[in-house]
Each structure stands twice: as C-alpha cells, then as structure tokens.
PDB file of C-alpha atoms and ligand atoms in Angstrom:
ATOM      1  CA  MET A   1      89.872  72.213 115.144  1.00  0.00           C
ATOM      2  CA  LYS A   2      92.369  70.472 117.395  1.00  0.00           C
ATOM      3  CA  LEU A   3      93.294  72.208 120.663  1.00  0.00           C
ATOM      4  CA  ASN A   4      96.826  73.541 120.940  1.00  0.00           C
ATOM      5  CA  ASP A   5      99.102  71.999 123.586  1.00  0.00           C
ATOM      6  CA  THR A   6      98.992  74.944 126.022  1.00  0.00           C
ATOM      7  CA  ILE A   7      95.202  75.054 126.142  1.00  0.00           C
ATOM      8  CA  LEU A   8      94.893  71.258 126.189  1.00  0.00           C
ATOM      9  CA  LYS A   9      97.230  71.074 129.189  1.00  0.00           C
ATOM     10  CA  ALA A  10      95.349  73.823 131.038  1.00  0.00           C
ATOM     11  CA  LEU A  11      91.955  72.209 130.370  1.00  0.00           C
ATOM     12  CA  ASN A  12      93.263  68.823 131.509  1.00  0.00           C
ATOM     13  CA  GLU A  13      94.476  70.417 134.740  1.00  0.00           C
ATOM     14  CA  GLN A  14      91.076  72.041 135.173  1.00  0.00           C
ATOM     15  CA  VAL A  15      89.385  68.623 134.883  1.00  0.00           C
ATOM     16  CA  VAL A  16      91.471  67.473 137.849  1.00  0.00           C
ATOM     17  CA  LYS A  17      90.589  70.652 139.772  1.00  0.00           C
ATOM     18  CA  GLU A  18      86.863  70.069 139.186  1.00  0.00           C
ATOM     19  CA  PHE A  19      87.072  66.468 140.399  1.00  0.00           C
ATOM     20  CA  TYR A  20      89.187  67.619 143.321  1.00  0.00           C
ATOM     21  CA  SER A  21      86.403  70.113 144.119  1.00  0.00           C
ATOM     22  CA  ALA A  22      83.886  67.274 143.990  1.00  0.00           C
ATOM     23  CA  TYR A  23      86.069  65.197 146.308  1.00  0.00           C
ATOM     24  CA  LEU A  24      86.433  68.124 148.717  1.00  0.00           C
ATOM     25  CA  TYR A  25      82.671  68.779 148.857  1.00  0.00           C
ATOM     26  CA  ARG A  26      82.027  65.059 149.275  1.00  0.00           C
ATOM     27  CA  SER A  27      84.310  65.007 152.306  1.00  0.00           C
ATOM     28  CA  MET A  28      82.758  68.172 153.740  1.00  0.00           C
ATOM     29  CA  SER A  29      79.290  66.660 153.318  1.00  0.00           C
ATOM     30  CA  SER A  30      80.295  63.514 155.145  1.00  0.00           C
ATOM     31  CA  ASP A  31      81.816  65.500 158.007  1.00  0.00           C
ATOM     32  CA  MET A  32      78.798  67.795 158.343  1.00  0.00           C
ATOM     33  CA  LYS A  33      76.507  64.758 158.368  1.00  0.00           C
ATOM     34  CA  ALA A  34      78.591  63.255 161.169  1.00  0.00           C
ATOM     35  CA  ALA A  35      78.383  66.539 163.085  1.00  0.00           C
ATOM     36  CA  GLY A  36      74.571  66.551 162.833  1.00  0.00           C
ATOM     37  CA  TYR A  37      74.193  69.254 160.170  1.00  0.00           C
ATOM     38  CA  LYS A  38      71.969  67.316 157.800  1.00  0.00           C
ATOM     39  CA  GLY A  39      70.862  70.361 155.818  1.00  0.00           C
ATOM     40  CA  TYR A  40      74.381  71.538 155.095  1.00  0.00           C
ATOM     41  CA  ALA A  41      75.418  67.939 154.324  1.00  0.00           C
ATOM     42  CA  HIS A  42      72.648  67.868 151.689  1.00  0.00           C
ATOM     43  CA  TRP A  43      73.716  71.261 150.307  1.00  0.00           C
ATOM     44  CA  LEU A  44      77.306  70.043 150.027  1.00  0.00           C
ATOM     45  CA  MET A  45      76.192  66.837 148.277  1.00  0.00           C
ATOM     46  CA  LYS A  46      74.441  68.962 145.621  1.00  0.00           C
ATOM     47  CA  GLN A  47      77.664  70.902 145.288  1.00  0.00           C
ATOM     48  CA  TYR A  48      79.586  67.654 144.864  1.00  0.00           C
ATOM     49  CA  GLU A  49      77.235  66.629 142.043  1.00  0.00           C
ATOM     50  CA  GLU A  50      77.669  70.003 140.332  1.00  0.00           C
ATOM     51  CA  GLU A  51      81.452  69.710 140.458  1.00  0.00           C
ATOM     52  CA  VAL A  52      81.303  66.279 138.807  1.00  0.00           C
ATOM     53  CA  GLU A  53      79.173  67.879 136.076  1.00  0.00           C
ATOM     54  CA  HIS A  54      81.773  70.631 135.624  1.00  0.00           C
ATOM     55  CA  GLY A  55      84.489  68.011 135.191  1.00  0.00           C
ATOM     56  CA  GLU A  56      82.309  66.138 132.696  1.00  0.00           C
ATOM     57  CA  LYS A  57      81.622  69.315 130.710  1.00  0.00           C
ATOM     58  CA  ILE A  58      85.346  69.922 130.229  1.00  0.00           C
ATOM     59  CA  ILE A  59      86.013  66.274 129.354  1.00  0.00           C
ATOM     60  CA  ALA A  60      83.295  66.423 126.687  1.00  0.00           C
ATOM     61  CA  TYR A  61      84.771  69.646 125.311  1.00  0.00           C
ATOM     62  CA  ILE A  62      88.300  68.212 125.122  1.00  0.00           C
ATOM     63  CA  GLU A  63      86.880  65.159 123.332  1.00  0.00           C
ATOM     64  CA  ASP A  64      84.969  67.370 120.886  1.00  0.00           C
ATOM     65  CA  ARG A  65      88.212  69.206 120.107  1.00  0.00           C
ATOM     66  CA  ASP A  66      89.960  65.927 119.401  1.00  0.00           C
ATOM     67  CA  GLY A  67      92.109  66.058 122.547  1.00  0.00           C
ATOM     68  CA  THR A  68      93.199  63.295 124.912  1.00  0.00           C
ATOM     69  CA  ILE A  69      92.170  63.428 128.570  1.00  0.00           C
ATOM     70  CA  ASP A  70      95.055  62.972 131.024  1.00  0.00           C
ATOM     71  CA  PHE A  71      93.081  61.831 134.089  1.00  0.00           C
ATOM     72  CA  GLY A  72      95.833  63.194 136.350  1.00  0.00           C
ATOM     73  CA  GLN A  73      96.323  62.766 140.055  1.00  0.00           C
ATOM     74  CA  ILE A  74      93.580  64.003 142.384  1.00  0.00           C
ATOM     75  CA  ASP A  75      95.044  65.021 145.759  1.00  0.00           C
ATOM     76  CA  ALA A  76      93.693  63.819 149.087  1.00  0.00           C
ATOM     77  CA  VAL A  77      91.372  66.164 150.995  1.00  0.00           C
ATOM     78  CA  ALA A  78      90.841  66.754 154.717  1.00  0.00           C
ATOM     79  CA  SER A  79      88.298  64.428 156.320  1.00  0.00           C
ATOM     80  CA  ARG A  80      87.558  66.570 159.366  1.00  0.00           C
ATOM     81  CA  PHE A  81      86.688  70.229 159.692  1.00  0.00           C
ATOM     82  CA  ASP A  82      86.246  72.240 162.885  1.00  0.00           C
ATOM     83  CA  CYS A  83      82.679  73.452 162.441  1.00  0.00           C
ATOM     84  CA  PRO A  84      80.188  74.493 159.720  1.00  0.00           C
ATOM     85  CA  LEU A  85      81.722  77.976 159.553  1.00  0.00           C
ATOM     86  CA  ALA A  86      85.171  76.473 158.920  1.00  0.00           C
ATOM     87  CA  VAL A  87      83.669  74.415 156.080  1.00  0.00           C
ATOM     88  CA  ALA A  88      81.983  77.499 154.610  1.00  0.00           C
ATOM     89  CA  GLU A  89      85.214  79.495 154.813  1.00  0.00           C
ATOM     90  CA  ALA A  90      87.206  76.692 153.180  1.00  0.00           C
ATOM     91  CA  SER A  91      84.642  76.314 150.398  1.00  0.00           C
ATOM     92  CA  LEU A  92      84.644  80.059 149.647  1.00  0.00           C
ATOM     93  CA  ALA A  93      88.455  80.112 149.546  1.00  0.00           C
ATOM     94  CA  HIS A  94      88.395  77.099 147.237  1.00  0.00           C
ATOM     95  CA  GLU A  95      85.861  78.689 144.873  1.00  0.00           C
ATOM     96  CA  GLN A  96      87.977  81.851 144.704  1.00  0.00           C
ATOM     97  CA  TYR A  97      90.956  79.688 143.762  1.00  0.00           C
ATOM     98  CA  VAL A  98      88.920  77.948 141.033  1.00  0.00           C
ATOM     99  CA  SER A  99      87.667  81.292 139.683  1.00  0.00           C
ATOM    100  CA  GLU A 100      91.255  82.462 139.313  1.00  0.00           C
ATOM    101  CA  SER A 101      92.142  79.227 137.553  1.00  0.00           C
ATOM    102  CA  ILE A 102      89.281  79.680 135.054  1.00  0.00           C
ATOM    103  CA  ARG A 103      90.310  83.302 134.450  1.00  0.00           C
ATOM    104  CA  THR A 104      93.868  82.190 133.716  1.00  0.00           C
ATOM    105  CA  ILE A 105      92.727  79.648 131.095  1.00  0.00           C
ATOM    106  CA  PHE A 106      90.324  82.191 129.618  1.00  0.00           C
ATOM    107  CA  LYS A 107      93.188  84.679 129.181  1.00  0.00           C
ATOM    108  CA  ALA A 108      95.420  81.969 127.698  1.00  0.00           C
ATOM    109  CA  ALA A 109      92.690  81.049 125.199  1.00  0.00           C
ATOM    110  CA  ARG A 110      92.389  84.720 124.248  1.00  0.00           C
ATOM    111  CA  ALA A 111      96.170  85.036 123.859  1.00  0.00           C
ATOM    112  CA  GLU A 112      96.237  81.926 121.652  1.00  0.00           C
ATOM    113  CA  GLY A 113      93.338  83.181 119.546  1.00  0.00           C
ATOM    114  CA  ASP A 114      91.290  80.122 120.524  1.00  0.00           C
ATOM    115  CA  ILE A 115      87.851  81.716 120.337  1.00  0.00           C
ATOM    116  CA  GLU A 116      86.005  78.405 120.753  1.00  0.00           C
ATOM    117  CA  THR A 117      87.646  77.790 124.142  1.00  0.00           C
ATOM    118  CA  GLU A 118      87.051  81.395 125.140  1.00  0.00           C
ATOM    119  CA  LEU A 119      83.331  81.006 124.420  1.00  0.00           C
ATOM    120  CA  PHE A 120      83.234  77.599 126.103  1.00  0.00           C
ATOM    121  CA  LEU A 121      84.784  79.078 129.255  1.00  0.00           C
ATOM    122  CA  GLN A 122      82.238  81.888 129.429  1.00  0.00           C
ATOM    123  CA  TRP A 123      79.810  79.494 131.082  1.00  0.00           C
ATOM    124  CA  PHE A 124      82.424  78.696 133.733  1.00  0.00           C
ATOM    125  CA  VAL A 125      83.191  82.382 134.325  1.00  0.00           C
ATOM    126  CA  ASN A 126      79.498  83.023 135.048  1.00  0.00           C
ATOM    127  CA  GLU A 127      79.190  79.825 137.080  1.00  0.00           C
ATOM    128  CA  GLN A 128      82.068  80.916 139.323  1.00  0.00           C
ATOM    129  CA  VAL A 129      80.325  84.215 140.089  1.00  0.00           C
ATOM    130  CA  GLU A 130      77.367  82.158 141.299  1.00  0.00           C
ATOM    131  CA  GLU A 131      79.556  79.689 143.190  1.00  0.00           C
ATOM    132  CA  GLU A 132      81.340  82.455 145.070  1.00  0.00           C
ATOM    133  CA  ALA A 133      78.035  84.188 145.838  1.00  0.00           C
ATOM    134  CA  ASN A 134      76.539  80.953 147.213  1.00  0.00           C
ATOM    135  CA  ALA A 135      79.590  80.184 149.329  1.00  0.00           C
ATOM    136  CA  THR A 136      79.591  83.749 150.665  1.00  0.00           C
ATOM    137  CA  GLU A 137      75.914  83.429 151.609  1.00  0.00           C
ATOM    138  CA  VAL A 138      76.510  80.196 153.540  1.00  0.00           C
ATOM    139  CA  LYS A 139      79.522  81.692 155.303  1.00  0.00           C
ATOM    140  CA  ALA A 140      77.458  84.754 156.294  1.00  0.00           C
ATOM    141  CA  GLY A 141      74.660  82.540 157.614  1.00  0.00           C
ATOM    142  CA  PHE A 142      76.914  80.544 159.922  1.00  0.00           C
ATOM    143  CA  GLU A 143      78.734  83.715 160.935  1.00  0.00           C
ATOM    144  CA  ALA A 144      75.457  85.335 161.926  1.00  0.00           C
ATOM    145  CA  ALA A 145      74.429  82.241 163.915  1.00  0.00           C
ATOM    146  CA  GLY A 146      77.720  82.401 165.805  1.00  0.00           C
ATOM    147  CA  ASP A 147      77.902  80.197 168.879  1.00  0.00           C
ATOM    148  CA  CYS A 148      74.134  79.811 169.157  1.00  0.00           C
ATOM    149  CA  LYS A 149      73.386  76.164 168.459  1.00  0.00           C
ATOM    150  CA  GLY A 150      69.696  76.857 167.863  1.00  0.00           C
ATOM    151  CA  LEU A 151      70.398  79.466 165.185  1.00  0.00           C
ATOM    152  CA  ARG A 152      72.995  77.247 163.538  1.00  0.00           C
ATOM    153  CA  HIS A 153      70.460  74.453 163.237  1.00  0.00           C
ATOM    154  CA  MET A 154      67.797  76.829 161.943  1.00  0.00           C
ATOM    155  CA  PHE A 155      70.168  77.924 159.182  1.00  0.00           C
ATOM    156  CA  ASP A 156      71.088  74.290 158.578  1.00  0.00           C
ATOM    157  CA  ALA A 157      67.418  73.422 158.004  1.00  0.00           C
ATOM    158  CA  GLN A 158      67.240  76.250 155.433  1.00  0.00           C
ATOM    159  CA  LEU A 159      70.261  74.830 153.571  1.00  0.00           C
ATOM    160  CA  GLY A 160      68.490  71.472 153.457  1.00  0.00           C
ATOM    161  CA  LYS A 161      65.909  72.976 151.103  1.00  0.00           C
ATOM    162  CA  ARG A 162      68.402  73.378 148.282  1.00  0.00           C
TER     163      ARG A 162
HETATM  164 FE1  FE2 B 201      83.410  73.701 139.481  1.00  0.00          FE
HETATM  165 FE1  FE2 B 202      82.594  75.088 142.451  1.00  0.00          FE
END
C-alpha cells in the first residue's frame, strides 16, 4: 500500500536527519583523530556507518511502499569541537533530538492508521534507546576522566575496542 503524504514527508525528512547524523559523526571522528583520540575516532566512525545504515533502511522502506525519495538538503556540521567530553555531550543531545523525531513519526503513523509504518519504526524506537545509552556511557567516561590526560587516554583505548 502506498504511503500517505504526511507519513511520506516525515520519513523523507528522517532520511535527511539520519544522513545528517552520519555527517556529524564523521566530522566528530575526524576531529577526535586530529586531537589524538584514536579510540574515540574509531568509535565515532562505527557510529557514522550505523547512521548511513539507518538512512538506507528508511530509503528501502519508502521504496517498498512505492514512495519517492526527496534527497533533501543536508546541513553543514561543525568541524571542530572543544574536547572529547564536548563531543560526547553533543552526540547525546543529538541522539535525544533524533529519538524525539522518531517518536513524532511513530505517533503520526498511529494517528493515520498506518500500522506498517508503526511496526517499521519499532526497530528505530528500540535503536534510539541503545543510542542514547551508548552516548550517555561515553559522556560519563570522559566526565569521570576529567582533566586527567592519562585517564582520558585510558578510556579512549577502551572505546577503540568497539
Ligand atoms: Fe540513526
Ligand atoms: Fe544515532
């Protein structure tokens, strides 16, 4: 069954948000690499790859429901961040924003009686719980390390194992 216009528009906007997320993590990874945090740079690269997959999942779903992808504008992202903790804080805030966006589409799908989209979005609802938990864990790690360079690099090495 073809998607209705409201849901199609919301899903198209979510595609852009997922690729924006990828772009943001890609930038964060590059900056952390430059700052000497190789482990966190690796962790952020994995995150980048996951975000591309999220975008692809939604594209495939829109295609399956006979919709057209908009491929809208992806905004620029910051290239420099203050420190690993600032990156972790920004990534958590971003994930919370994405979670809210998914919730909004989920509710719209429910209101429209689009049960297929509701079920499709369940995966994203669960994924966002995980994403927020991971971002919170990284933030806590860099918070605990504080100004101690040695501890920061120990935590960085741990993130490199992802
Ligand atoms: Fe995502
Ligand atoms: Fe994410």
